[in-house]
PDB file of C-alpha atoms in Angstrom:
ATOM      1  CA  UNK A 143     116.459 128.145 115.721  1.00  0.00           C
ATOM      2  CA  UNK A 144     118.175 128.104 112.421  1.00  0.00           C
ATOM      3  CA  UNK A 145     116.543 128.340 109.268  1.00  0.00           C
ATOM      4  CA  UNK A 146     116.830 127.814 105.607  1.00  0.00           C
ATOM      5  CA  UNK A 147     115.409 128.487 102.347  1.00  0.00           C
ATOM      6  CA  UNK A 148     115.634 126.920  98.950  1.00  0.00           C
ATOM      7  CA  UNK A 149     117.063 128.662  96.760  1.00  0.00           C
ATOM      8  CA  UNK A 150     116.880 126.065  93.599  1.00  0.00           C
ATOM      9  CA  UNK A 151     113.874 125.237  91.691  1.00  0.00           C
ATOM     10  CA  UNK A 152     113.379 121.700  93.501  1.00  0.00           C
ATOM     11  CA  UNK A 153     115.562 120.397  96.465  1.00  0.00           C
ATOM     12  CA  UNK A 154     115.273 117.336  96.775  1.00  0.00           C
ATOM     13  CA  UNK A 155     114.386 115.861 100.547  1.00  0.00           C
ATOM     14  CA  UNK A 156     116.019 112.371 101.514  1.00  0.00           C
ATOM     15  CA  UNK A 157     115.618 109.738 103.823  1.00  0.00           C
ATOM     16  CA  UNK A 158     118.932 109.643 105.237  1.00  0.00           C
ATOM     17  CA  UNK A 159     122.125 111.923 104.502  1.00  0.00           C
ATOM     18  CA  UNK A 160     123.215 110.394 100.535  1.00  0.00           C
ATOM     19  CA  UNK A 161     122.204 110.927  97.112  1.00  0.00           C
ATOM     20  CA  UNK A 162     121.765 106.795  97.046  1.00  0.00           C
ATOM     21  CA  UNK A 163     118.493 106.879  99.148  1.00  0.00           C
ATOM     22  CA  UNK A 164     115.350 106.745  98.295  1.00  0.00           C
ATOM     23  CA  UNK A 165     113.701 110.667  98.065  1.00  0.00           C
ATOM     24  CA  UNK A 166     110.707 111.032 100.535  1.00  0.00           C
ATOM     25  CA  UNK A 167     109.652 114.552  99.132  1.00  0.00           C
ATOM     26  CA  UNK A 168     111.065 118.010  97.909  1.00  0.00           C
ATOM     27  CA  UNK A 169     111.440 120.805  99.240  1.00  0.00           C
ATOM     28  CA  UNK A 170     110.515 123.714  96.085  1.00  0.00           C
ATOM     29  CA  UNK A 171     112.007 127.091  95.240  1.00  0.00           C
ATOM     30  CA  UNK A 172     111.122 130.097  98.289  1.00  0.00           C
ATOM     31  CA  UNK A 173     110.396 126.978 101.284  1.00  0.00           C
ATOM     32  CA  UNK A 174     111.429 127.871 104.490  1.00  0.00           C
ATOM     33  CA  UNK A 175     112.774 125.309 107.005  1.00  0.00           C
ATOM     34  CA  UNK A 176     114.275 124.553 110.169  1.00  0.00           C
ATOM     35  CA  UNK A 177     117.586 123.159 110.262  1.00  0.00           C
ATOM     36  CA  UNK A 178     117.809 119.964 112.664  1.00  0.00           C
ATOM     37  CA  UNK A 179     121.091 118.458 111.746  1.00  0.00           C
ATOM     38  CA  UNK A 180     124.209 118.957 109.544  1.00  0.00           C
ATOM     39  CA  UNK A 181     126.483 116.656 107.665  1.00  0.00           C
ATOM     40  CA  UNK A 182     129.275 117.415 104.986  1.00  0.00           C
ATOM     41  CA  UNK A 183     127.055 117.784 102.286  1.00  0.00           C
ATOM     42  CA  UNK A 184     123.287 117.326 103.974  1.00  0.00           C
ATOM     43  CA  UNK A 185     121.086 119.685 106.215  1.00  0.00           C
ATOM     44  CA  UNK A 186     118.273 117.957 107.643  1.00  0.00           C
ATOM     45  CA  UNK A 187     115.407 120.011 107.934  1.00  0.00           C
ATOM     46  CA  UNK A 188     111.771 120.460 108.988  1.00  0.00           C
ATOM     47  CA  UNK A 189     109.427 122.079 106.583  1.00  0.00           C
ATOM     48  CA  UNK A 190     107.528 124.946 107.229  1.00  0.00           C
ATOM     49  CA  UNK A 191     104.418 124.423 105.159  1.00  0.00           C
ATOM     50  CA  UNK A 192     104.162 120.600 106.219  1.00  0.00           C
ATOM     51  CA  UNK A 193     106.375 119.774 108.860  1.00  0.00           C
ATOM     52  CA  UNK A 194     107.967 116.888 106.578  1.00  0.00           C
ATOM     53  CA  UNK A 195     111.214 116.385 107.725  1.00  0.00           C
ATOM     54  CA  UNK A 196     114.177 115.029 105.283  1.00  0.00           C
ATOM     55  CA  UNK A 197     117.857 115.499 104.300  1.00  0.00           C
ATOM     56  CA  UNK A 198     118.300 118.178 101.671  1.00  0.00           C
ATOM     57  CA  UNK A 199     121.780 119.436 100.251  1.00  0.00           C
ATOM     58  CA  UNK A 200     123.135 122.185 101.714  1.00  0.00           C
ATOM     59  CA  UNK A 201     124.289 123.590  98.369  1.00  0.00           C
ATOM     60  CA  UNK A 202     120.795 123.964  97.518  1.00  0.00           C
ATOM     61  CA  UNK A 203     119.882 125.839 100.805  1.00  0.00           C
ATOM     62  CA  UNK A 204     120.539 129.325 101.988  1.00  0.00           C
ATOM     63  CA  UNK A 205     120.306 130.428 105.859  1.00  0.00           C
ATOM     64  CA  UNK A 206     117.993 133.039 106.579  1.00  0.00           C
ATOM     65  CA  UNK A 207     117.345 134.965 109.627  1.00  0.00           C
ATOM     66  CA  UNK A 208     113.293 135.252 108.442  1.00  0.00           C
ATOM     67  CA  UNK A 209     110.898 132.549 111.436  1.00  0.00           C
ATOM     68  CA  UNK A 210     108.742 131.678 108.126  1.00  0.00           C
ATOM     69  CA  UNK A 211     105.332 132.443 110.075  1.00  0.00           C
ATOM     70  CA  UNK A 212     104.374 134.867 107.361  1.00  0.00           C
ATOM     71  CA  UNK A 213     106.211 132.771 104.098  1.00  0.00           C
ATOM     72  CA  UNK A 214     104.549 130.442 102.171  1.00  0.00           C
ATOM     73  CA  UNK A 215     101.386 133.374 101.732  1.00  0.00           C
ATOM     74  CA  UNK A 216     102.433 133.981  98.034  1.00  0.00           C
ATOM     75  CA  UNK A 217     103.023 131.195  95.484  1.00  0.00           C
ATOM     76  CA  UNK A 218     104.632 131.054  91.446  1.00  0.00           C
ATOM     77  CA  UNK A 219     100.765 130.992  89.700  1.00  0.00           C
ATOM     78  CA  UNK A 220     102.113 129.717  86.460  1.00  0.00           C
ATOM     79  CA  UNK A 221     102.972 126.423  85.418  1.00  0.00           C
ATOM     80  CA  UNK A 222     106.711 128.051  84.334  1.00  0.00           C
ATOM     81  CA  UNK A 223     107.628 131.303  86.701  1.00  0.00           C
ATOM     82  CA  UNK A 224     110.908 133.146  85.471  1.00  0.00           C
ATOM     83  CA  UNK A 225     113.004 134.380  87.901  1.00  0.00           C
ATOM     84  CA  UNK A 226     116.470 135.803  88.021  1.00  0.00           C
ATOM     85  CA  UNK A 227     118.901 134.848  90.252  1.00  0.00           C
ATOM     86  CA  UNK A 228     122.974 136.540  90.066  1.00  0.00           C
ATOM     87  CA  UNK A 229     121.791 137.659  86.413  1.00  0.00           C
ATOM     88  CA  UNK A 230     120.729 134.286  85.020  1.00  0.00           C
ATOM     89  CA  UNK A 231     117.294 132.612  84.459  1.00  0.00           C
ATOM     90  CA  UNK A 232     116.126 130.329  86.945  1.00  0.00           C
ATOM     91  CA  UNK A 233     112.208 128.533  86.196  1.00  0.00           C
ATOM     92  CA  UNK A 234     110.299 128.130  88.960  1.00  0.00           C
ATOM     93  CA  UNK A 235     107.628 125.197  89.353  1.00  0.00           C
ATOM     94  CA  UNK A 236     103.667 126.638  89.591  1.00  0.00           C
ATOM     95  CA  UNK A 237     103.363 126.420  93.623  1.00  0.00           C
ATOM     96  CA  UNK A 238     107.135 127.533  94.136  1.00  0.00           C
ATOM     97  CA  UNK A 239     106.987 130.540  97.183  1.00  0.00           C
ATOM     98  CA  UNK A 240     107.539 133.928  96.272  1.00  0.00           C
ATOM     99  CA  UNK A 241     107.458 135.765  99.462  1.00  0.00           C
ATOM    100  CA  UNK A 242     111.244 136.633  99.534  1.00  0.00           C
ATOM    101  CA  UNK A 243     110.194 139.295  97.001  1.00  0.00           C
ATOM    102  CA  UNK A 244     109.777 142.806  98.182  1.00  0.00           C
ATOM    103  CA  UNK A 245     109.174 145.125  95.278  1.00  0.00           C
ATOM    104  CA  UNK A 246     109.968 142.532  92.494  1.00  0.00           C
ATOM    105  CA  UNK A 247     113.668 141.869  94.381  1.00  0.00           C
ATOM    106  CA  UNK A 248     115.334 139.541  97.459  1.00  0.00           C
ATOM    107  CA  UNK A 249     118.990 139.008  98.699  1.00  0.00           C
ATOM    108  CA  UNK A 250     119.399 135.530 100.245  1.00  0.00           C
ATOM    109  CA  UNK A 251     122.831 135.280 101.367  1.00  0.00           C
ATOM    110  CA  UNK A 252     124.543 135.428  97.668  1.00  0.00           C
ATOM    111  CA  UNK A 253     122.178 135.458  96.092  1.00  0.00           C
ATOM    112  CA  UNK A 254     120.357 138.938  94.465  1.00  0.00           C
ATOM    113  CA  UNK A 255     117.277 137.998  92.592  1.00  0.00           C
ATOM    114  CA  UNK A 256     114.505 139.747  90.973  1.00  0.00           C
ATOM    115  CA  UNK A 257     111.071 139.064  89.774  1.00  0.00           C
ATOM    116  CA  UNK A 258     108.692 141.129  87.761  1.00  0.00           C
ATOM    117  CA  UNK A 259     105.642 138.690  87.674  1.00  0.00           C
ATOM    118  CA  UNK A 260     102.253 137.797  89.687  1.00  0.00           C
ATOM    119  CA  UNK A 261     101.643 135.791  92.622  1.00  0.00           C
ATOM    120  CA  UNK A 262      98.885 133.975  94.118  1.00  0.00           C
ATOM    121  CA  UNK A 263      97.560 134.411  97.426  1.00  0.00           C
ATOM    122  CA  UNK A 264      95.776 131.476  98.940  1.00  0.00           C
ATOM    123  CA  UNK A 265      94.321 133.140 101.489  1.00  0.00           C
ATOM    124  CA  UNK A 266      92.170 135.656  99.432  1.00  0.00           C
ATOM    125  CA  UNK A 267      90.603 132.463  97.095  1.00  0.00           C
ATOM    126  CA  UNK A 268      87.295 131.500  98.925  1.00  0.00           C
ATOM    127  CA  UNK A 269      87.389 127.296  98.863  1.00  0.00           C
ATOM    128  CA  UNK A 270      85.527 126.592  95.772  1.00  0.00           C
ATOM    129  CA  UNK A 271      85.393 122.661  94.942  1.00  0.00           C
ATOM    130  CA  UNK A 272      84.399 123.152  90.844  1.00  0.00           C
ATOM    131  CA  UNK A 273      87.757 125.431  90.746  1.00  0.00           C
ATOM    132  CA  UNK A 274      90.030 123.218  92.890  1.00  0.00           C
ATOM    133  CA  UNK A 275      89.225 120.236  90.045  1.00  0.00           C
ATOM    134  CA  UNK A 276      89.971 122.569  87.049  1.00  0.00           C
ATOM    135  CA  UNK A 277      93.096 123.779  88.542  1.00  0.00           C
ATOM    136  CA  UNK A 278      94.430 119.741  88.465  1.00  0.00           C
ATOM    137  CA  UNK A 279      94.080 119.519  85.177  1.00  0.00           C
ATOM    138  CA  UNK A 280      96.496 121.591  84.876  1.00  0.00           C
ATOM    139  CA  UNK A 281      98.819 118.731  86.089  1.00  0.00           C
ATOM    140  CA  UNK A 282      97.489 116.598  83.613  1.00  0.00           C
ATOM    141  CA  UNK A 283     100.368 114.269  81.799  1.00  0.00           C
ATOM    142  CA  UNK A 284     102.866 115.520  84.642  1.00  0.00           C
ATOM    143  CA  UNK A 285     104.613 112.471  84.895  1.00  0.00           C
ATOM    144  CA  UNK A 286     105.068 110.517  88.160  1.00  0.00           C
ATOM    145  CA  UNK A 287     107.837 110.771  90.433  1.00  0.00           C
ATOM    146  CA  UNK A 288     108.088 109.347  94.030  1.00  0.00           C
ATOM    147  CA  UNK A 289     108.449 112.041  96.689  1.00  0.00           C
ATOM    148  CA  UNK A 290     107.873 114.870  93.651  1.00  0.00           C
ATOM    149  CA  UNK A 291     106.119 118.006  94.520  1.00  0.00           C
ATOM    150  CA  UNK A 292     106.458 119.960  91.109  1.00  0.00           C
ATOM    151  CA  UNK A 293     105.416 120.479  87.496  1.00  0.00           C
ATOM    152  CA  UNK A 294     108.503 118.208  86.531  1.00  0.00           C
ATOM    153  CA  UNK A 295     108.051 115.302  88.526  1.00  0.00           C
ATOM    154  CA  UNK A 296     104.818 114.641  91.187  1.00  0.00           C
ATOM    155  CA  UNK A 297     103.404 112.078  93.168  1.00  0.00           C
ATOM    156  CA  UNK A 298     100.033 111.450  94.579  1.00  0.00           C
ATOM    157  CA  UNK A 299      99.930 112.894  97.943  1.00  0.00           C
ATOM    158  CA  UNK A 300     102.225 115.888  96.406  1.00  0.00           C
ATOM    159  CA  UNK A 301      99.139 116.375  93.800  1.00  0.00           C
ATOM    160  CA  UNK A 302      96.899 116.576  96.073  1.00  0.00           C
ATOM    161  CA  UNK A 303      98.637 118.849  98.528  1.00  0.00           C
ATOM    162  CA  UNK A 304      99.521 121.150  95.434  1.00  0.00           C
ATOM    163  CA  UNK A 305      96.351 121.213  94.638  1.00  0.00           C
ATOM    164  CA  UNK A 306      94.955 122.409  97.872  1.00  0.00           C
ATOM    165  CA  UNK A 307      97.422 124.320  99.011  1.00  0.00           C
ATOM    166  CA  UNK A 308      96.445 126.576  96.230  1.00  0.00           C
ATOM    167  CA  UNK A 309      92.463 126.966  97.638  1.00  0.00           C
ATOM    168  CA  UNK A 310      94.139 128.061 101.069  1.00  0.00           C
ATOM    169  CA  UNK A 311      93.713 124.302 102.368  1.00  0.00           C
ATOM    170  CA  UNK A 312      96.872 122.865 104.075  1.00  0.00           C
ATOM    171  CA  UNK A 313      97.022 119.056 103.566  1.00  0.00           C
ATOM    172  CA  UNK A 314      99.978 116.599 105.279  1.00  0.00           C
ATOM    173  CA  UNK A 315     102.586 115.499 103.224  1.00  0.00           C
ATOM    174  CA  UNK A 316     101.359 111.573 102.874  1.00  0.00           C
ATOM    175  CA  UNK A 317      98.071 109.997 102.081  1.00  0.00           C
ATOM    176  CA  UNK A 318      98.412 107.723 104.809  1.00  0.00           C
ATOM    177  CA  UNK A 319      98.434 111.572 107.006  1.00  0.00           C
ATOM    178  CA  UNK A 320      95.618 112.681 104.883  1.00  0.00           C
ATOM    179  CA  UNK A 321      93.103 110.350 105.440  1.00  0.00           C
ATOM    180  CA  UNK A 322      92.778 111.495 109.054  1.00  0.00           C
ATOM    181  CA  UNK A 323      91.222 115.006 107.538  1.00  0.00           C
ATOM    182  CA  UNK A 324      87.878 115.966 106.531  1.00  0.00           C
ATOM    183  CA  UNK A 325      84.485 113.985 106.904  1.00  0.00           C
ATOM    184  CA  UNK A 326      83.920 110.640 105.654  1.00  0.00           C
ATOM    185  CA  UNK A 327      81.737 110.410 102.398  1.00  0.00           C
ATOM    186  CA  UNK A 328      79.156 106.988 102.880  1.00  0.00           C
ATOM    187  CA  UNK A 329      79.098 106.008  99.071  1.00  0.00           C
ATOM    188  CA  UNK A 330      80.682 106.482  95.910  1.00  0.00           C
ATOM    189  CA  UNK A 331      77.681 108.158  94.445  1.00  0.00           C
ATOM    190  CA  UNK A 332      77.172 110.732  97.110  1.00  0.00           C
ATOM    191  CA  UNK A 333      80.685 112.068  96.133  1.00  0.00           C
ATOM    192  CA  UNK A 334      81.242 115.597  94.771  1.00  0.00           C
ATOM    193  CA  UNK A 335      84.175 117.367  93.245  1.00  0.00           C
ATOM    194  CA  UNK A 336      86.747 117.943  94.776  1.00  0.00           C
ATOM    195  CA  UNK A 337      86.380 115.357  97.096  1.00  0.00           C
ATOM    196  CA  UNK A 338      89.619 113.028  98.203  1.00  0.00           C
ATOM    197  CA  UNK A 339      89.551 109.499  97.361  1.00  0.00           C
ATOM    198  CA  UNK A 340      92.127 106.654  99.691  1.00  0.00           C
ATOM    199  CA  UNK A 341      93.143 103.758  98.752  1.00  0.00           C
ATOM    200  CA  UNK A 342      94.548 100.925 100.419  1.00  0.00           C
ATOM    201  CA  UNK A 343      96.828  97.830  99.234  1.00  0.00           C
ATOM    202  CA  UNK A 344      96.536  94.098 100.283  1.00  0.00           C
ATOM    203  CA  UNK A 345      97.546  95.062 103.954  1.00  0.00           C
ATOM    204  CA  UNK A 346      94.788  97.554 104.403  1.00  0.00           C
ATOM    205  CA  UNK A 347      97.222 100.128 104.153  1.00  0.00           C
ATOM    206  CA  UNK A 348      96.468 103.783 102.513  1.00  0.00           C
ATOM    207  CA  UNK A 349      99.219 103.883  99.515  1.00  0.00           C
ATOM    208  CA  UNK A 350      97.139 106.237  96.809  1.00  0.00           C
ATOM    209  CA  UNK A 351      94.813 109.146  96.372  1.00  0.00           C
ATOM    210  CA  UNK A 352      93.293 111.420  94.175  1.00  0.00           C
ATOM    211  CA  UNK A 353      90.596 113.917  93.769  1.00  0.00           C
ATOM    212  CA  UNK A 354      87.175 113.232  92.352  1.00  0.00           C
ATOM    213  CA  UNK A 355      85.639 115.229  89.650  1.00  0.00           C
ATOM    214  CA  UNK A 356      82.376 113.529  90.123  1.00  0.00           C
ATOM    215  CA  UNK A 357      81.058 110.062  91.269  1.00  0.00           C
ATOM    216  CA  UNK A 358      82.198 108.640  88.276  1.00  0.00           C
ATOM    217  CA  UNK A 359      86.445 110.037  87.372  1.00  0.00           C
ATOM    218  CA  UNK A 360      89.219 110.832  89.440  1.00  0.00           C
ATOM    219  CA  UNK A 361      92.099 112.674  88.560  1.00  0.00           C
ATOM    220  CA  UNK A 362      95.403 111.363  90.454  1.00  0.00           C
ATOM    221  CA  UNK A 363      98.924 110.580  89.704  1.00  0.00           C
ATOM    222  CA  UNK A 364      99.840 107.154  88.562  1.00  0.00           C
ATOM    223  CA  UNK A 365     102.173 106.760  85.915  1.00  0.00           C
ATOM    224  CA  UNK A 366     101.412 110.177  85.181  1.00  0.00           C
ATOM    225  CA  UNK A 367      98.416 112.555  86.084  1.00  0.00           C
ATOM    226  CA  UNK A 368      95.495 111.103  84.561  1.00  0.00           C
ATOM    227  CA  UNK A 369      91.873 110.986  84.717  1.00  0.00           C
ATOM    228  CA  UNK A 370      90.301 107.904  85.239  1.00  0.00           C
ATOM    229  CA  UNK A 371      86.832 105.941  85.206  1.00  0.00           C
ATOM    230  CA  UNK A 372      86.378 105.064  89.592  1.00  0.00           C
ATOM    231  CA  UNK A 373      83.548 102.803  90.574  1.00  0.00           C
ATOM    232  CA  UNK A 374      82.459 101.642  93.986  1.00  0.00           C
ATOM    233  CA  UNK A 375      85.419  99.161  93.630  1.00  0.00           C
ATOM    234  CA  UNK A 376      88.381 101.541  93.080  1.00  0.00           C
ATOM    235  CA  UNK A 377      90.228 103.070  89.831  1.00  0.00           C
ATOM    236  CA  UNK A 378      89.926 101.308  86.145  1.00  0.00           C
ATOM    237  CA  UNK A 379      92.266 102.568  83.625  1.00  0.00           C
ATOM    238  CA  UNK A 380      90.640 104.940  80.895  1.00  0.00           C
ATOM    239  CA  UNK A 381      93.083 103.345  77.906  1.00  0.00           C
ATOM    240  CA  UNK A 382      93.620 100.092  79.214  1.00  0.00           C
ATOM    241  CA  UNK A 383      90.144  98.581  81.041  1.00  0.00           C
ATOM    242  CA  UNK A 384      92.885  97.471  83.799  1.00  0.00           C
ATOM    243  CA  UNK A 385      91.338  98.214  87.258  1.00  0.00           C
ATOM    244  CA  UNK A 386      94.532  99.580  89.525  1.00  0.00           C
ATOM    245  CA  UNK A 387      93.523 100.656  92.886  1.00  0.00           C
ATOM    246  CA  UNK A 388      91.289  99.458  95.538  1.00  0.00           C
ATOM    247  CA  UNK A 389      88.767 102.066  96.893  1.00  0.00           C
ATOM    248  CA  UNK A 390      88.965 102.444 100.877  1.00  0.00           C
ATOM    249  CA  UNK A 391      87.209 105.499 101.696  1.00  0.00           C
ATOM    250  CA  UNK A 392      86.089 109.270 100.325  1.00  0.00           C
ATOM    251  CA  UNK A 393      86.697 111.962 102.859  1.00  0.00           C
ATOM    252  CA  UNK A 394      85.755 115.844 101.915  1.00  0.00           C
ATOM    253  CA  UNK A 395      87.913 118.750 102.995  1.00  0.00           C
ATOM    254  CA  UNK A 396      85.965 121.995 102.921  1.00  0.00           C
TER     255      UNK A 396
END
């Protein structure tokens, strides 16, 4: 089994093997994956973290002999992480894996890096709902970007996973994956932080979600990352009055 890491700040992760297709997600800075095809310029790989699978280019990609069953524990805790790779500055998206780094330095392939900052450990946060919701904010007027998993460019399903991920929670890639998790919430008012809110289009398919900060706003990306009035209905616009998603179900992840 071969394996890669990615060894730019966000890789992007296509649908098929060109730069002309549409991106289904990214792959960001320290993610390990398996290799499961090669092209002139693509690898397609399986994520470790989600098991998303994509094309990526294999410029931005170095092998590594490393399985990846202990990566992913240590992750870039500010919303800009420094990091220097072959002598130059390289900025890292909050989330980014840093668990290359023994003793501040790695060598991946080429590459010699070093880095002199903190990390965050998932798995020694205890789940806390209240601090889940204040971490998203942090997000807040990150603007929206199909398939984006980063502080430059996210998506909805990305947010959420981000957002998780952090509180030791691992969440699928897609909201249409997501929805199968956690326990169903009856009503709207019953809701409490942190809980995820799905929402379906004319076809009764799951195309959005966000995370509640009460029974009453959502934060979620749309546009941008935003928080939002939500009624029983779905999400109304806080600056416009325009009401822009239908409400399917709540689920809670604890």
């Amino acid at each position: 089994m071969e394996m890669v890491v990615c060894v730019v700040p966000v890789s992007p992760m296509r649908k098929e093997d060109s730069h002309r297709v549409e991106m289904v997600s990214e792959l960001l800075f320290g993610e390990v994956a398996e290799v499961l095809e090669r092209t002139r310029q693509f690898t397609k790989l399986r994520g470790l973290h989600d098991n998303y699978e994509g094309w990526c280019q294999s410029g931005q990609l170095a092998v590594v002999d490393h399985q990846g069953n202990t990566w992913h524990k240590r992750l870039a805790p500010d919303w800009i992480t420094p990091v220097e790779v072959n002598g130059q500055r390289m900025n890292l998206s909050l989330g980014s894996s840093l668990d290359m780094f023994n003793e501040g330095k790695a060598q991946v392939g080429p590459f010699s890096m070093q880095y002199s900052g903190d990390s965050w450990d998932p798995s020694l946060r205890k789940f806390d709902p209240h601090a889940l919701c204040e971490f998203a904010k942090q997000y807040l007027n990150t603007p929206y970007l199909w398939g984006g998993r980063s502080v430059f460019g996210i998506d909805c399903s990305g947010f959420a996973q981000q957002c998780f991920r952090f509180f030791d929670r691992q969440l699928p890639r897609d909201s249409s994956q997501q929805v199968e998790l956690g326990e169903p919430v009856g009503f709207l008012q019953e809701a409490k932080p942190g809980d995820l809110a799905f929402f379906d289009n004319e076809e009764g398919r799951i195309v959005h979600v966000g995370i509640l900060l009460g029974p009453e706003t959502i934060i979620h990306s749309s546009g941008k990352v935003r928080i939002d009035k939500i009624d029983a209905q779905g999400i109304v616009n806080g600056d416009t009055g325009e009401r822009t998603h239908k409400l399917r179900v709540i689920k809670r992840v604890s």
